[in-house]
Structure formats: structure tokens, C-alpha cells
């Protein structure tokens, strides 16, 4: 007689957005979750800490009142020095990818404060809002160069953001303005909300080139606080997130095949999130997960929903303004976005953009970066490593947005 076959419960087709029903269901069960006495042993066997203690552990309601820890304001003198750095770089006649602390020089005191942003991202509360720039003063190219120049003085290494491993500067806009909504295949390039997720890299940098009419705030949540909640009551969810999940690339599999990867990683007592619902759920009618791939199980869907609902419950909506630059720890924090409405097209009809427009870099500070566990090594090599046959690295920068660029990016929410 043949042995019984183990059956893995398959969930209903998962969706990018967690439904109100599933949210209420999970929230009602939160109160039923009891402390797990087996947590330390269970997690230790998997190489994960029983809990995390760090300034990176916080709730949104707490951190919103601590503006002095996360808001940095540029003075008029700082702006002049940044413009001097731009003029210096322009005078060198170099390609934008050549921007560095040496080619975009800033005074030592300002550089020290920007270095402090890196320290806050890695060792403090994990994020900073840098305020004081006025995008209306500069051309599209100069806005991008200033963002890159400041960021080079925060963290010197830029990550590739596209699948072909060349582009380091991404423009986040509502691409649905230029196409039929049902044809949009990525949540990041709509005016809709975005689920909580991580990009690829140590530090995520976002420059608010222009804002929305209403909504559109970047929401951040402490993944380390979320981890502690799960470690104390549902260590099985942590173990599930640490397993390999088959991620759909939604591309030509001969070039970009599906990849097995965990949603969380751990090394030296640090937990690192590389979480996204998108490669597991798809997005909309034209971006469905390939049915030939392993279906998402009930246990996996519960884990996905737990991360989203817990992150949303304790999130902080950043009070950003036009011209702000946000730097955040992309491994310890998760981020999402509110739904938004656009400005009226006729308000600035001569501008290239009349909508919410963010510029994005993914950065790394070699002096503070966390050692990568083996499970992250392939990703780090892909985004930080060589892309030339001779072992060198060549970066490209799209200083201006053009319709269709959104199809380039490897991580879209």
C-alpha cells in the first residue's frame, strides 16, 4: 500500500492588496495569539534571534513625536555650498555616473552632517528627512545631479535598479497618465496605494521632485518591531518567511527566470527584510503569477498578510514636502504608499511633469554596511557587483523621465 501523500493547503489566488475581510480576520486573530514558550529554541535552530533590541525598533505613534531625531534642515549656506558642488561637477564635464564625494565636493562640516544621516540609517532610528531644497530653482538635469551629489556624500555606493544591471537612478511617476489603466502592470507606477515592501540595497533614497495634490505619502514601518511581535507570538510565521519562496520575474524566463529566495534573512544578530508581495501575487489583470510556478500556500498567504497588516498597523506616514530627500534603512524598515490624486494638468502645462514625481537611488555605505548572509549574496553581487566582461562596473543615469522607463526596473513594489 502506497504511503499517504502530504497535501499542502493551497490558498485562494492571492491578490496584491489585502482585502478588508482578510485584514479584519487577521486583526481579530491578533488578540488570540499567545506568547510562544518555544520561541527562543525554535528561532535559534533557524539562526534567528528571539528578539531584537535597537533604536530601529519603534512604532509609528512613538516616532512621529521624535522629529528632532529624523528631520535635518539645510541652511541657506548649505544650499549655496551644494550649488557650488554642482557647479564644480558641471565644470569637470563628466558623465553623471562619475558623481562622488570627490567630484561633487562639499565643506567638511556639511559632509559630516550627511555622514550622520548614514549613521542614523544603520545605527539610529533608521531614517532621515532632509529638508531645504527647492526643485523649482533647478532644471530637470540639475535636480537629478544635486540629488546624486548629496547622496554620494551620505553613502558612496549606488546599486543597479534595472534588470539589465546598468541604471542606478529611477524615476517614480504615475505611468497610468500615459496609458490605459488596465495596461499598467506595476503598482509602483500608478496612483494607487502600495503594499509594504523592500527595494534592493542598504539605504533607499527618495527625492520628492514634485508631490501629489492629495495623498501619496510614503509610509514606513519598523520591520524589527514587526519581527518582535511575530517572534513572541508566531515564530512559525518567521520560519515561513525565512524559507525559499519562488519569485516570479514576469519577464522572459530565458533571461530572467523565477528565483527561489527568502523574504527575511539573519546574520550576526541582525534581521534583514527583502519582502514584497508583488512577485508572489502579481498585480492587476495583466500581471498574473505564472500558474506553472508553485502556488502560494495558505501558510504563505497568512505570512504575507501578517507582514502587511502588522506593518500598516504601526506605520508612520512621512510628512514630506516638495524638495525633501528621504533616506531610510531598506533592510530593517518596510515602506508603502498612500493612494493619491494628481494635480490638474493645466496648472503647469509647460512643465515636463504635472504629477507626483520621485527620484530614487539605492545606496550602500561600505563603512557601516551589514555583513550579508549567504542567502543575500547573489542579490548583493547583482546590484553592487561588476557588469562588464573585464570585471569593471559601468553605471548609467537617466536624468529625465521618459514614458516606458517603468518597464526597466527590477523592483516595483
mmCIF file of C-alpha atoms in Angstrom, residues 163-302:
data_model
loop_
_atom_site.group_PDB
_atom_site.id
_atom_site.type_symbol
_atom_site.label_atom_id
_atom_site.label_comp_id
_atom_site.label_asym_id
_atom_site.label_seq_id
_atom_site.Cartn_x
_atom_site.Cartn_y
_atom_site.Cartn_z
ATOM 1 C CA UNK A 163 17.083 44.041 -14.669
ATOM 2 C CA UNK A 164 19.898 44.557 -17.177
ATOM 3 C CA UNK A 165 22.207 45.894 -14.443
ATOM 4 C CA UNK A 166 23.187 49.343 -15.671
ATOM 5 C CA UNK A 167 20.745 52.020 -14.422
ATOM 6 C CA UNK A 168 21.178 53.478 -10.932
ATOM 7 C CA UNK A 169 18.680 56.377 -10.959
ATOM 8 C CA UNK A 170 14.961 55.606 -11.092
ATOM 9 C CA UNK A 171 12.012 57.956 -11.669
ATOM 10 C CA UNK A 172 8.805 57.034 -9.840
ATOM 11 C CA UNK A 173 5.776 58.575 -11.555
ATOM 12 C CA UNK A 174 2.197 57.646 -12.312
ATOM 13 C CA UNK A 175 2.697 55.965 -15.683
ATOM 14 C CA UNK A 176 -1.055 55.378 -15.909
ATOM 15 C CA UNK A 177 -1.310 59.006 -17.045
ATOM 16 C CA UNK A 178 0.272 57.947 -20.342
ATOM 17 C CA UNK A 179 -1.572 54.650 -20.908
ATOM 18 C CA UNK A 180 -4.814 52.844 -20.260
ATOM 19 C CA UNK A 181 -5.039 51.998 -16.562
ATOM 20 C CA UNK A 182 -5.731 48.309 -17.168
ATOM 21 C CA UNK A 183 -2.420 48.019 -19.037
ATOM 22 C CA UNK A 184 -0.337 49.131 -16.059
ATOM 23 C CA UNK A 185 1.478 46.088 -14.682
ATOM 24 C CA UNK A 186 3.385 47.515 -11.722
ATOM 25 C CA UNK A 187 1.915 49.022 -8.528
ATOM 26 C CA UNK A 188 4.773 51.478 -8.133
ATOM 27 C CA UNK A 189 3.862 53.368 -11.299
ATOM 28 C CA UNK A 190 0.188 54.042 -10.628
ATOM 29 C CA UNK A 191 -1.665 56.476 -8.397
ATOM 30 C CA UNK A 192 -2.760 53.605 -6.182
ATOM 31 C CA UNK A 193 -1.578 52.550 -2.766
ATOM 32 C CA UNK A 194 1.475 50.328 -2.470
ATOM 33 C CA UNK A 195 1.740 47.407 -0.084
ATOM 34 C CA UNK A 196 4.625 47.377 2.375
ATOM 35 C CA UNK A 197 7.802 46.061 0.817
ATOM 36 C CA UNK A 198 11.564 46.490 0.461
ATOM 37 C CA UNK A 199 13.608 47.593 -2.523
ATOM 38 C CA UNK A 200 17.097 46.179 -3.132
ATOM 39 C CA UNK A 201 20.020 47.711 -1.248
ATOM 40 C CA UNK A 202 21.045 49.027 2.164
ATOM 41 C CA UNK A 203 19.656 52.568 2.051
ATOM 42 C CA UNK A 204 16.687 53.730 -0.007
ATOM 43 C CA UNK A 205 16.860 57.404 -1.031
ATOM 44 C CA UNK A 206 13.811 59.268 -2.380
ATOM 45 C CA UNK A 207 13.845 62.866 -3.651
ATOM 46 C CA UNK A 208 10.403 64.493 -3.768
ATOM 47 C CA UNK A 209 10.754 66.294 -7.088
ATOM 48 C CA UNK A 210 7.045 67.053 -7.069
ATOM 49 C CA UNK A 211 4.171 65.999 -4.861
ATOM 50 C CA UNK A 212 0.601 64.870 -5.327
ATOM 51 C CA UNK A 213 -2.477 67.032 -4.917
ATOM 52 C CA UNK A 214 -3.697 64.790 -2.103
ATOM 53 C CA UNK A 215 -2.288 61.636 -0.520
ATOM 54 C CA UNK A 216 0.800 59.880 -1.829
ATOM 55 C CA UNK A 217 2.744 59.964 1.432
ATOM 56 C CA UNK A 218 5.483 57.379 1.853
ATOM 57 C CA UNK A 219 4.616 55.147 4.791
ATOM 58 C CA UNK A 220 7.361 53.439 6.763
ATOM 59 C CA UNK A 221 7.242 50.729 9.406
ATOM 60 C CA UNK A 222 9.870 49.150 11.615
ATOM 61 C CA UNK A 223 10.443 45.630 10.366
ATOM 62 C CA UNK A 224 12.317 44.955 13.586
ATOM 63 C CA UNK A 225 9.263 45.846 15.681
ATOM 64 C CA UNK A 226 7.153 43.633 13.426
ATOM 65 C CA UNK A 227 9.724 40.863 13.859
ATOM 66 C CA UNK A 228 9.485 41.095 17.651
ATOM 67 C CA UNK A 229 5.692 40.794 17.512
ATOM 68 C CA UNK A 230 5.931 37.669 15.362
ATOM 69 C CA UNK A 231 8.849 36.203 17.330
ATOM 70 C CA UNK A 232 6.906 36.489 20.558
ATOM 71 C CA UNK A 233 3.630 35.044 19.332
ATOM 72 C CA UNK A 234 4.003 33.433 15.908
ATOM 73 C CA UNK A 235 7.567 32.188 15.363
ATOM 74 C CA UNK A 236 6.152 29.807 12.754
ATOM 75 C CA UNK A 237 5.487 32.820 10.520
ATOM 76 C CA UNK A 238 9.110 33.927 10.851
ATOM 77 C CA UNK A 239 10.248 30.437 9.915
ATOM 78 C CA UNK A 240 7.896 30.519 6.925
ATOM 79 C CA UNK A 241 9.270 33.899 5.779
ATOM 80 C CA UNK A 242 12.813 32.510 6.094
ATOM 81 C CA UNK A 243 12.080 29.678 3.668
ATOM 82 C CA UNK A 244 12.740 29.950 -0.052
ATOM 83 C CA UNK A 245 9.752 31.345 -1.946
ATOM 84 C CA UNK A 246 9.614 31.077 -5.742
ATOM 85 C CA UNK A 247 9.502 34.659 -7.042
ATOM 86 C CA UNK A 248 8.057 35.324 -10.480
ATOM 87 C CA UNK A 249 10.065 37.741 -12.636
ATOM 88 C CA UNK A 250 7.120 38.351 -15.014
ATOM 89 C CA UNK A 251 9.741 38.509 -17.769
ATOM 90 C CA UNK A 252 11.213 36.237 -20.423
ATOM 91 C CA UNK A 253 12.324 33.254 -18.345
ATOM 92 C CA UNK A 254 15.262 32.553 -20.671
ATOM 93 C CA UNK A 255 16.767 35.859 -19.495
ATOM 94 C CA UNK A 256 15.146 36.418 -16.106
ATOM 95 C CA UNK A 257 13.975 33.092 -14.667
ATOM 96 C CA UNK A 258 11.960 32.772 -11.460
ATOM 97 C CA UNK A 259 14.214 32.714 -8.417
ATOM 98 C CA UNK A 260 13.943 30.974 -5.045
ATOM 99 C CA UNK A 261 14.615 33.417 -2.209
ATOM 100 C CA UNK A 262 13.622 34.055 1.416
ATOM 101 C CA UNK A 263 11.670 37.132 2.490
ATOM 102 C CA UNK A 264 13.866 37.630 5.574
ATOM 103 C CA UNK A 265 17.492 36.847 6.400
ATOM 104 C CA UNK A 266 19.652 36.905 9.530
ATOM 105 C CA UNK A 267 23.339 37.253 10.328
ATOM 106 C CA UNK A 268 25.268 38.397 13.398
ATOM 107 C CA UNK A 269 22.073 39.119 15.303
ATOM 108 C CA UNK A 270 20.642 41.380 12.592
ATOM 109 C CA UNK A 271 17.464 40.571 10.675
ATOM 110 C CA UNK A 272 17.201 41.807 7.080
ATOM 111 C CA UNK A 273 13.952 42.073 5.131
ATOM 112 C CA UNK A 274 13.719 41.629 1.347
ATOM 113 C CA UNK A 275 9.952 41.407 1.340
ATOM 114 C CA UNK A 276 7.484 42.033 -1.475
ATOM 115 C CA UNK A 277 4.040 40.672 -2.266
ATOM 116 C CA UNK A 278 4.368 41.621 -5.934
ATOM 117 C CA UNK A 279 6.400 38.634 -7.288
ATOM 118 C CA UNK A 280 4.041 36.289 -5.428
ATOM 119 C CA UNK A 281 0.678 37.870 -6.179
ATOM 120 C CA UNK A 282 1.217 39.792 -9.396
ATOM 121 C CA UNK A 283 -0.734 42.983 -9.987
ATOM 122 C CA UNK A 284 -3.945 43.593 -11.878
ATOM 123 C CA UNK A 285 -5.371 41.659 -14.830
ATOM 124 C CA UNK A 286 -2.214 41.829 -16.962
ATOM 125 C CA UNK A 287 0.370 40.781 -14.401
ATOM 126 C CA UNK A 288 -0.657 37.361 -13.117
ATOM 127 C CA UNK A 289 1.665 34.927 -11.393
ATOM 128 C CA UNK A 290 2.557 32.074 -13.740
ATOM 129 C CA UNK A 291 0.343 29.097 -12.923
ATOM 130 C CA UNK A 292 3.253 26.773 -13.750
ATOM 131 C CA UNK A 293 5.056 28.054 -10.643
ATOM 132 C CA UNK A 294 4.333 26.614 -7.195
ATOM 133 C CA UNK A 295 1.080 28.160 -5.942
ATOM 134 C CA UNK A 296 1.075 30.258 -2.799
ATOM 135 C CA UNK A 297 0.036 28.049 0.126
ATOM 136 C CA UNK A 298 -2.371 29.014 2.896
ATOM 137 C CA UNK A 299 0.543 29.286 5.330
ATOM 138 C CA UNK A 300 2.440 31.542 2.930
ATOM 139 C CA UNK A 301 -0.587 33.761 2.364
ATOM 140 C CA UNK A 302 -1.058 34.088 6.123
#
